[in-house]
Structures are given as C-alpha cells and as structure tokens.
GROMACS .gro file of C-alpha atoms in nm:
model
  315
    1MET     CA    1   0.011   0.001  -0.012
    2ALA     CA    2   0.134   0.341  -0.093
    3GLY     CA    3   0.189   0.623   0.155
    4GLY     CA    4  -0.102   0.823   0.022
    5ASP     CA    5  -0.314   0.513   0.035
    6ILE     CA    6  -0.225   0.463   0.398
    7GLU     CA    7  -0.295   0.811   0.483
    8LYS     CA    8  -0.637   0.792   0.329
    9ALA     CA    9  -0.725   0.476   0.514
   10LYS     CA   10  -0.640   0.635   0.840
   11ALA     CA   11  -0.856   0.940   0.761
   12ASN     CA   12  -1.144   0.715   0.665
   13ASN     CA   13  -1.096   0.518   1.024
   14GLU     CA   14  -1.077   0.832   1.210
   15SER     CA   15  -1.415   0.998   1.033
   16ASN     CA   16  -1.614   0.647   1.122
   17ILE     CA   17  -1.543   0.696   1.484
   18ARG     CA   18  -1.858   0.751   1.681
   19ASN     CA   19  -1.882   0.962   2.002
   20LEU     CA   20  -2.104   0.780   2.264
   21LYS     CA   21  -2.217   0.916   2.576
   22LEU     CA   22  -2.190   0.681   2.908
   23SER     CA   23  -2.499   0.605   3.111
   24GLY     CA   24  -2.300   0.583   3.433
   25HIS     CA   25  -1.928   0.604   3.588
   26VAL     CA   26  -1.699   0.348   3.448
   27GLY     CA   27  -1.365   0.449   3.606
   28PHE     CA   28  -1.111   0.522   3.323
   29ASP     CA   29  -1.107   0.871   3.424
   30SER     CA   30  -0.828   0.750   3.684
   31LEU     CA   31  -0.602   0.688   3.409
   32PRO     CA   32  -0.414   1.023   3.471
   33ASP     CA   33  -0.370   0.900   3.832
   34GLN     CA   34  -0.264   0.551   3.722
   35LEU     CA   35   0.003   0.719   3.494
   36VAL     CA   36   0.126   0.942   3.762
   37ASN     CA   37   0.159   0.657   4.016
   38LYS     CA   38   0.340   0.454   3.771
   39SER     CA   39   0.599   0.716   3.667
   40VAL     CA   40   0.662   0.817   4.050
   41GLN     CA   41   0.717   0.434   4.124
   42ASN     CA   42   0.955   0.382   3.845
   43GLY     CA   43   1.139   0.727   3.894
   44PHE     CA   44   1.253   0.970   3.615
   45ILE     CA   45   1.577   0.993   3.424
   46PHE     CA   46   1.734   1.349   3.323
   47ASN     CA   47   2.043   1.384   3.155
   48ILE     CA   48   2.236   1.721   3.144
   49LEU     CA   49   2.555   1.793   2.913
   50CYS     CA   50   2.758   2.089   3.035
   51ILE     CA   51   2.969   2.242   2.769
   52GLY     CA   52   3.228   2.531   2.840
   53GLU     CA   53   3.580   2.608   2.913
   54THR     CA   54   3.758   2.483   3.206
   55GLY     CA   55   3.693   2.699   3.523
   56ILE     CA   56   3.381   2.883   3.385
   57GLY     CA   57   3.161   2.765   3.679
   58LYS     CA   58   2.980   2.443   3.526
   59SER     CA   59   3.017   2.233   3.846
   60THR     CA   60   2.918   2.501   4.068
   61LEU     CA   61   2.607   2.600   3.873
   62MET     CA   62   2.500   2.232   3.886
   63ASP     CA   63   2.541   2.225   4.265
   64SER     CA   64   2.339   2.543   4.282
   65LEU     CA   65   2.051   2.410   4.053
   66PHE     CA   66   2.013   2.100   4.268
   67ASN     CA   67   2.094   2.232   4.604
   68THR     CA   68   2.346   1.962   4.675
   69SER     CA   69   2.712   1.914   4.627
   70PHE     CA   70   2.830   1.659   4.356
   71GLU     CA   71   3.187   1.675   4.495
   72SER     CA   72   3.333   1.743   4.141
   73GLN     CA   73   3.703   1.734   4.099
   74PRO     CA   74   3.880   2.055   3.935
   75SER     CA   75   4.008   1.986   3.567
   76PRO     CA   76   4.344   2.088   3.461
   77HIS     CA   77   4.394   2.304   3.149
   78ASN     CA   78   4.648   2.127   2.977
   79LEU     CA   79   4.478   1.804   2.836
   80PRO     CA   80   4.564   1.706   2.496
   81THR     CA   81   4.209   1.620   2.399
   82VAL     CA   82   3.856   1.699   2.508
   83LYS     CA   83   3.740   1.407   2.743
   84LEU     CA   84   3.361   1.368   2.836
   85LYS     CA   85   3.295   1.228   3.188
   86ALA     CA   86   2.948   1.152   3.307
   87HIS     CA   87   2.840   1.099   3.660
   88THR     CA   88   2.521   0.958   3.758
   89TYR     CA   89   2.332   1.031   4.093
   90GLU     CA   90   2.027   0.918   4.277
   91LEU     CA   91   1.836   1.224   4.414
   92GLN     CA   92   1.513   1.214   4.603
   93GLU     CA   93   1.264   1.481   4.668
   94SER     CA   94   0.938   1.389   4.874
   95ASN     CA   95   0.849   1.060   4.702
   96VAL     CA   96   0.991   1.143   4.375
   97ARG     CA   97   1.331   1.009   4.255
   98LEU     CA   98   1.538   1.138   3.970
   99LYS     CA   99   1.838   0.952   3.832
  100LEU     CA  100   2.043   1.251   3.723
  101THR     CA  101   2.340   1.224   3.474
  102ILE     CA  102   2.576   1.518   3.458
  103VAL     CA  103   2.831   1.503   3.159
  104ASP     CA  104   3.099   1.753   3.170
  105THR     CA  105   3.333   1.838   2.883
  106VAL     CA  106   3.677   1.837   3.043
  107GLY     CA  107   3.956   2.022   2.845
  108TYR     CA  108   3.700   2.199   2.618
  109GLY     CA  109   3.837   2.482   2.421
  110ASP     CA  110   4.192   2.424   2.571
  111GLN     CA  111   4.351   2.259   2.259
  112ILE     CA  112   4.503   2.458   1.968
  113ASN     CA  113   4.288   2.250   1.719
  114LYS     CA  114   3.952   2.355   1.820
  115GLU     CA  115   3.791   2.111   1.584
  116GLU     CA  116   3.854   1.830   1.808
  117SER     CA  117   3.683   1.993   2.091
  118TYR     CA  118   3.331   1.979   1.924
  119LYS     CA  119   3.399   1.650   1.749
  120ALA     CA  120   3.433   1.460   2.090
  121VAL     CA  121   3.111   1.619   2.194
  122VAL     CA  122   2.902   1.501   1.869
  123ASP     CA  123   3.041   1.165   1.896
  124TYR     CA  124   2.943   1.133   2.261
  125ILE     CA  125   2.581   1.235   2.191
  126ASP     CA  126   2.563   0.996   1.882
  127ALA     CA  127   2.708   0.699   2.093
  128GLN     CA  128   2.427   0.743   2.327
  129PHE     CA  129   2.174   0.726   2.049
  130GLU     CA  130   2.325   0.431   1.904
  131SER     CA  131   2.322   0.249   2.247
  132TYR     CA  132   1.940   0.313   2.273
  133LEU     CA  133   1.895   0.219   1.923
  134GLN     CA  134   2.081  -0.112   1.933
  135GLU     CA  135   1.853  -0.188   2.290
  136GLU     CA  136   1.531  -0.101   2.068
  137LEU     CA  137   1.639  -0.332   1.784
  138LYS     CA  138   1.691  -0.642   2.027
  139ILE     CA  139   1.455  -0.932   1.957
  140LYS     CA  140   1.412  -0.926   2.358
  141ARG     CA  141   1.400  -0.557   2.452
  142SER     CA  142   1.435  -0.420   2.805
  143LEU     CA  143   1.359  -0.049   2.754
  144GLY     CA  144   1.166  -0.045   3.064
  145THR     CA  145   1.445  -0.143   3.271
  146TYR     CA  146   1.715   0.027   3.032
  147HIS     CA  147   1.931   0.320   3.164
  148ASP     CA  148   1.871   0.573   2.921
  149THR     CA  149   2.171   0.801   2.849
  150ARG     CA  150   2.051   1.007   2.572
  151ILE     CA  151   2.123   1.388   2.642
  152HIS     CA  152   1.798   1.561   2.726
  153VAL     CA  153   1.955   1.941   2.753
  154CYS     CA  154   2.274   2.078   2.663
  155LEU     CA  155   2.373   2.384   2.893
  156TYR     CA  156   2.619   2.587   2.678
  157PHE     CA  157   2.841   2.817   2.889
  158ILE     CA  158   2.931   3.131   2.732
  159CYS     CA  159   3.225   3.334   2.862
  160PRO     CA  160   3.093   3.686   3.000
  161THR     CA  161   3.348   3.875   2.769
  162GLY     CA  162   3.065   4.130   2.638
  163HIS     CA  163   3.206   4.096   2.296
  164GLY     CA  164   2.987   3.819   2.136
  165LEU     CA  165   3.032   3.464   2.085
  166LYS     CA  166   3.357   3.289   1.970
  167SER     CA  167   3.397   3.098   1.654
  168LEU     CA  168   3.426   2.776   1.852
  169ASP     CA  169   3.086   2.844   2.015
  170LEU     CA  170   2.910   2.902   1.691
  171VAL     CA  171   3.050   2.615   1.518
  172CYS     CA  172   2.966   2.380   1.826
  173MET     CA  173   2.616   2.474   1.873
  174LYS     CA  174   2.560   2.460   1.494
  175GLN     CA  175   2.699   2.105   1.491
  176LEU     CA  176   2.465   2.001   1.789
  177ASP     CA  177   2.136   2.191   1.734
  178LYS     CA  178   1.983   1.899   1.533
  179LYS     CA  179   2.099   1.647   1.817
  180VAL     CA  180   2.032   1.818   2.153
  181ASN     CA  181   1.814   2.081   2.313
  182ILE     CA  182   2.056   2.364   2.360
  183ILE     CA  183   2.014   2.656   2.608
  184PRO     CA  184   2.284   2.903   2.596
  185ILE     CA  185   2.391   3.049   2.933
  186ILE     CA  186   2.620   3.343   3.027
  187ALA     CA  187   2.847   3.226   3.292
  188LYS     CA  188   2.975   3.449   3.587
  189ALA     CA  189   2.727   3.720   3.484
  190ASP     CA  190   2.824   3.918   3.781
  191THR     CA  191   3.141   4.014   3.612
  192VAL     CA  192   2.945   4.223   3.356
  193SER     CA  193   2.736   4.553   3.432
  194LYS     CA  194   2.357   4.523   3.379
  195ASN     CA  195   2.373   4.766   3.077
  196GLU     CA  196   2.648   4.581   2.907
  197LEU     CA  197   2.482   4.249   2.994
  198GLN     CA  198   2.152   4.334   2.792
  199LYS     CA  199   2.367   4.446   2.511
  200PHE     CA  200   2.574   4.108   2.519
  201LYS     CA  201   2.250   3.918   2.552
  202SER     CA  202   2.099   4.098   2.220
  203LYS     CA  203   2.441   4.040   2.039
  204ILE     CA  204   2.462   3.655   2.120
  205MET     CA  205   2.079   3.610   1.995
  206ALA     CA  206   2.157   3.815   1.668
  207GLU     CA  207   2.480   3.608   1.608
  208LEU     CA  208   2.293   3.278   1.665
  209GLN     CA  209   2.008   3.382   1.429
  210ASN     CA  210   2.259   3.498   1.174
  211ASN     CA  211   2.455   3.185   1.169
  212GLY     CA  212   2.151   2.952   1.166
  213VAL     CA  213   2.180   2.806   1.510
  214SER     CA  214   1.851   2.669   1.647
  215ILE     CA  215   1.845   2.680   2.026
  216TYR     CA  216   1.564   2.505   2.241
  217GLU     CA  217   1.250   2.723   2.270
  218PHE     CA  218   1.019   2.663   2.577
  219PRO     CA  219   0.685   2.551   2.437
  220THR     CA  220   0.408   2.783   2.417
  221ASP     CA  221   0.137   2.556   2.273
  222ASP     CA  222   0.034   2.435   2.656
  223GLU     CA  223  -0.213   2.708   2.784
  224THR     CA  224  -0.090   2.644   3.129
  225VAL     CA  225   0.250   2.744   3.064
  226THR     CA  226   0.202   2.978   2.764
  227GLU     CA  227   0.235   3.300   2.959
  228VAL     CA  228   0.556   3.197   3.150
  229ASN     CA  229   0.749   3.031   2.870
  230THR     CA  230   0.684   3.330   2.626
  231SER     CA  231   0.833   3.545   2.896
  232MET     CA  232   1.123   3.337   2.958
  233ASN     CA  233   1.197   3.287   2.588
  234SER     CA  234   1.277   3.645   2.580
  235HIS     CA  235   1.535   3.614   2.874
  236THR     CA  236   1.760   3.383   2.665
  237PRO     CA  237   2.040   3.332   2.703
  238PHE     CA  238   2.012   3.333   3.088
  239ALA     CA  239   2.289   3.522   3.277
  240VAL     CA  240   2.379   3.306   3.576
  241VAL     CA  241   2.567   3.317   3.888
  242GLY     CA  242   2.654   3.007   4.104
  243SER     CA  243   2.800   2.969   4.440
  244THR     CA  244   2.882   2.695   4.690
  245GLU     CA  245   2.892   2.935   4.974
  246PHE     CA  246   2.611   3.052   5.210
  247VAL     CA  247   2.593   3.409   5.339
  248ARG     CA  248   2.362   3.535   5.609
  249VAL     CA  249   2.118   3.796   5.451
  250GLY     CA  250   1.871   3.922   5.684
  251ASN     CA  251   1.776   3.615   5.895
  252LYS     CA  252   1.813   3.365   5.606
  253MET     CA  253   2.128   3.182   5.484
  254MET     CA  254   2.140   3.222   5.104
  255ARG     CA  255   2.369   3.104   4.826
  256SER     CA  256   2.569   3.418   4.737
  257ARG     CA  257   2.912   3.547   4.650
  258GLN     CA  258   3.089   3.791   4.862
  259TYR     CA  259   3.264   4.073   4.721
  260PRO     CA  260   3.454   4.374   4.896
  261TRP     CA  261   3.187   4.592   4.748
  262GLY     CA  262   2.887   4.374   4.820
  263THR     CA  263   2.691   4.047   4.799
  264VAL     CA  264   2.546   3.883   4.498
  265GLN     CA  265   2.263   3.657   4.584
  266VAL     CA  266   2.234   3.367   4.357
  267GLU     CA  267   1.844   3.341   4.407
  268ASN     CA  268   1.773   3.715   4.391
  269GLU     CA  269   1.620   3.771   4.028
  270ASN     CA  270   1.753   4.147   4.052
  271HIS     CA  271   2.089   3.995   4.074
  272CYS     CA  272   2.089   3.731   3.790
  273ASP     CA  273   1.869   3.476   3.601
  274PHE     CA  274   1.952   3.182   3.818
  275VAL     CA  275   1.598   3.131   3.940
  276LYS     CA  276   1.450   3.183   3.593
  277LEU     CA  277   1.693   2.891   3.464
  278ARG     CA  278   1.598   2.666   3.746
  279GLU     CA  279   1.215   2.721   3.699
  280MET     CA  280   1.239   2.644   3.330
  281LEU     CA  281   1.491   2.368   3.338
  282ILE     CA  282   1.349   2.180   3.634
  283ARG     CA  283   1.005   2.286   3.758
  284THR     CA  284   0.852   2.367   3.408
  285ASN     CA  285   0.987   2.205   3.103
  286MET     CA  286   1.203   1.906   3.218
  287GLU     CA  287   0.942   1.638   3.061
  288ASP     CA  288   0.908   1.848   2.743
  289MET     CA  289   1.298   1.831   2.688
  290ARG     CA  290   1.283   1.448   2.755
  291GLU     CA  291   1.007   1.422   2.507
  292LYS     CA  292   1.190   1.639   2.233
  293THR     CA  293   1.491   1.425   2.271
  294HIS     CA  294   1.296   1.111   2.193
  295ALA     CA  295   1.053   1.235   1.946
  296ARG     CA  296   1.279   1.467   1.746
  297HIS     CA  297   1.656   1.435   1.793
  298TYR     CA  298   1.657   1.073   1.847
  299GLU     CA  299   1.406   0.992   1.557
  300LEU     CA  300   1.638   1.205   1.343
  301TYR     CA  301   1.933   0.972   1.413
  302ARG     CA  302   1.723   0.647   1.412
  303LYS     CA  303   1.575   0.752   1.048
  304ARG     CA  304   1.927   0.811   0.935
  305ARG     CA  305   2.089   0.501   1.082
  306LEU     CA  306   1.814   0.277   0.948
  307GLU     CA  307   1.842   0.431   0.603
  308GLN     CA  308   2.207   0.345   0.623
  309VAL     CA  309   2.140  -0.016   0.704
  310ARG     CA  310   1.888  -0.036   0.424
  311MET     CA  311   2.148   0.105   0.170
  312LEU     CA  312   2.381  -0.164   0.294
  313CYS     CA  313   2.152  -0.427   0.252
  314ILE     CA  314   2.040  -0.339  -0.090
  315LEU     CA  315   2.431  -0.324  -0.199
   0.00000   0.00000   0.00000
C-alpha cells in the first residue's frame, strides 16, 4: 500500500469513529492518576550535558541548581584532547526519585586545534543514541529497565566577555542543534554590568540567528505554561551566577558570592537569571525536553541510521 493510500485509510477510520455518551461511571477517568503513580514508582531520568571552558563555573552551577554538592574534581587546562565524563546520581525529593546524569566536557576549548573540541561532543551524543537504538532493535528488548543515557539538554556556557560569541561557540552549537536541546548560558554574569549584559544578550541572539543556530525554545502551545514560557524565551540566554557558599542575608542563609563591595545573591532575580533558569529547566519544562529528545532528535538519528542499514542491505 502506497503512503498516500495509508493516509487515506487512516482518515477514513477516524471519520468513522462514533462519539458515545456513558450512562454511568466506568472508571477510566483514573488513567491520569494511574500514569502518575506508575511514573513515580519507576522514577525519572534526566541527563544534562554541560559544555564550557575549564573554570567557567559548570560544576558550581550544577551544585546550585540541585541544592547539593556533587563533589566534582577541578580539571587541568593542559589536556591534549577533550574528554567527556559522565557521573550519575540518585536524588530524591518528597516521594519522587530522579536519576540524574551530568556530563562534563573536560578540557573543552583548551586545545590549539579547536575542531577536536566539538567532535568529541558530537561523537558522545551519537554514541548514546546508538546505544538506545541497539537496545530498541533487540529481539528481546528491556527498554523498561534500560538506563537511558541520551542527552536531554545541553547547557552551553558562554564566557562573559561582552564581545559576542567565539567562533568555537558558533561552530559547536551549529553541529549540535539537530542533536540536542541547547540552552545558552552566560556564566559568571556578575562580572558584567547590567547595561553591558543586555547588549551582550542581544548580540548573542543576533549572532545565533545570523548563523542559523537553533536553540531550545520553551513550548508555548500548552495554555498552562504559555504566559511564563513566552516571557522566559525573551530572557535567553540566561545570565547566571552560581555559588557553593552561603551568606547570611537578613535572617536567612542564602547562596551568595561575597565581594569587598557587596554580595551577589544567586536566588535574587534582581542580581541574575538563576531562578528563571531553574524554573524553566527543572520545574516547568523537564518533561518537554525529555519528550523532544525522543520524538525529534533521536528520531532523526534513528531514521538516518536505518536508512544507512537499508542501503547496505541493497548493496
């Protein structure tokens, strides 16, 4: 049956569906609750890729976002190649379990040949897709218990120079935008004045647009989050500050950075976009990023790989 005939058959079947009224309570209105209970029982998986130069604050931001200490070790600046290191953690909040994997790009941007920097990242993302595909193609699959290592979001850390993106930033993001949800971040934003920061944000977005780089946009089709996500899309890239230190502000201990001239409070929205990033990344759109990874980025990879296999079979 040709593709057009299949679509016609589907349309005919849908047009023949009848809407019926129930004369009493059946009970399938509990399906959403069943799904929630099953999901909570199984736990959730979320995988974050942090890309940025050594010492830019990737580990500190992760500690701040999840309000814990991942006890990351500092990386040297003289590595001959980029290495991706993945660490998986079990977190629990109330009765919800989260298996969180944080992947760090150790030595990123430190080499003379910058091409190797982004190639290692591309290869890693593809390797996680390939691993999932091989599990999917098994005769006896175990996707229910399989540890999904596909990257759900890439936090791309931009140096707070105020002068725009480096060529490596543009090349890397262009290589990745069809493979992963990219959220650009201006790291250590407290080193740039407010006026300069707004100009820097505008310049970054203009350069991304001019170079055809697609970044993750928070979805606005769900009316429950339309307003907040539309607003947050206008704040990209997020200018963030992370800290492992707590300073007393009033009668509260808050994550802050202490300077001779004053204190930068990580969770103060007048000081940086940390709260906005956490809200969008963890509290509002985590499930959308997981869905887009599977339905869009993984499907593109899967389609390409299966076409390659088909061509090999024909040859």
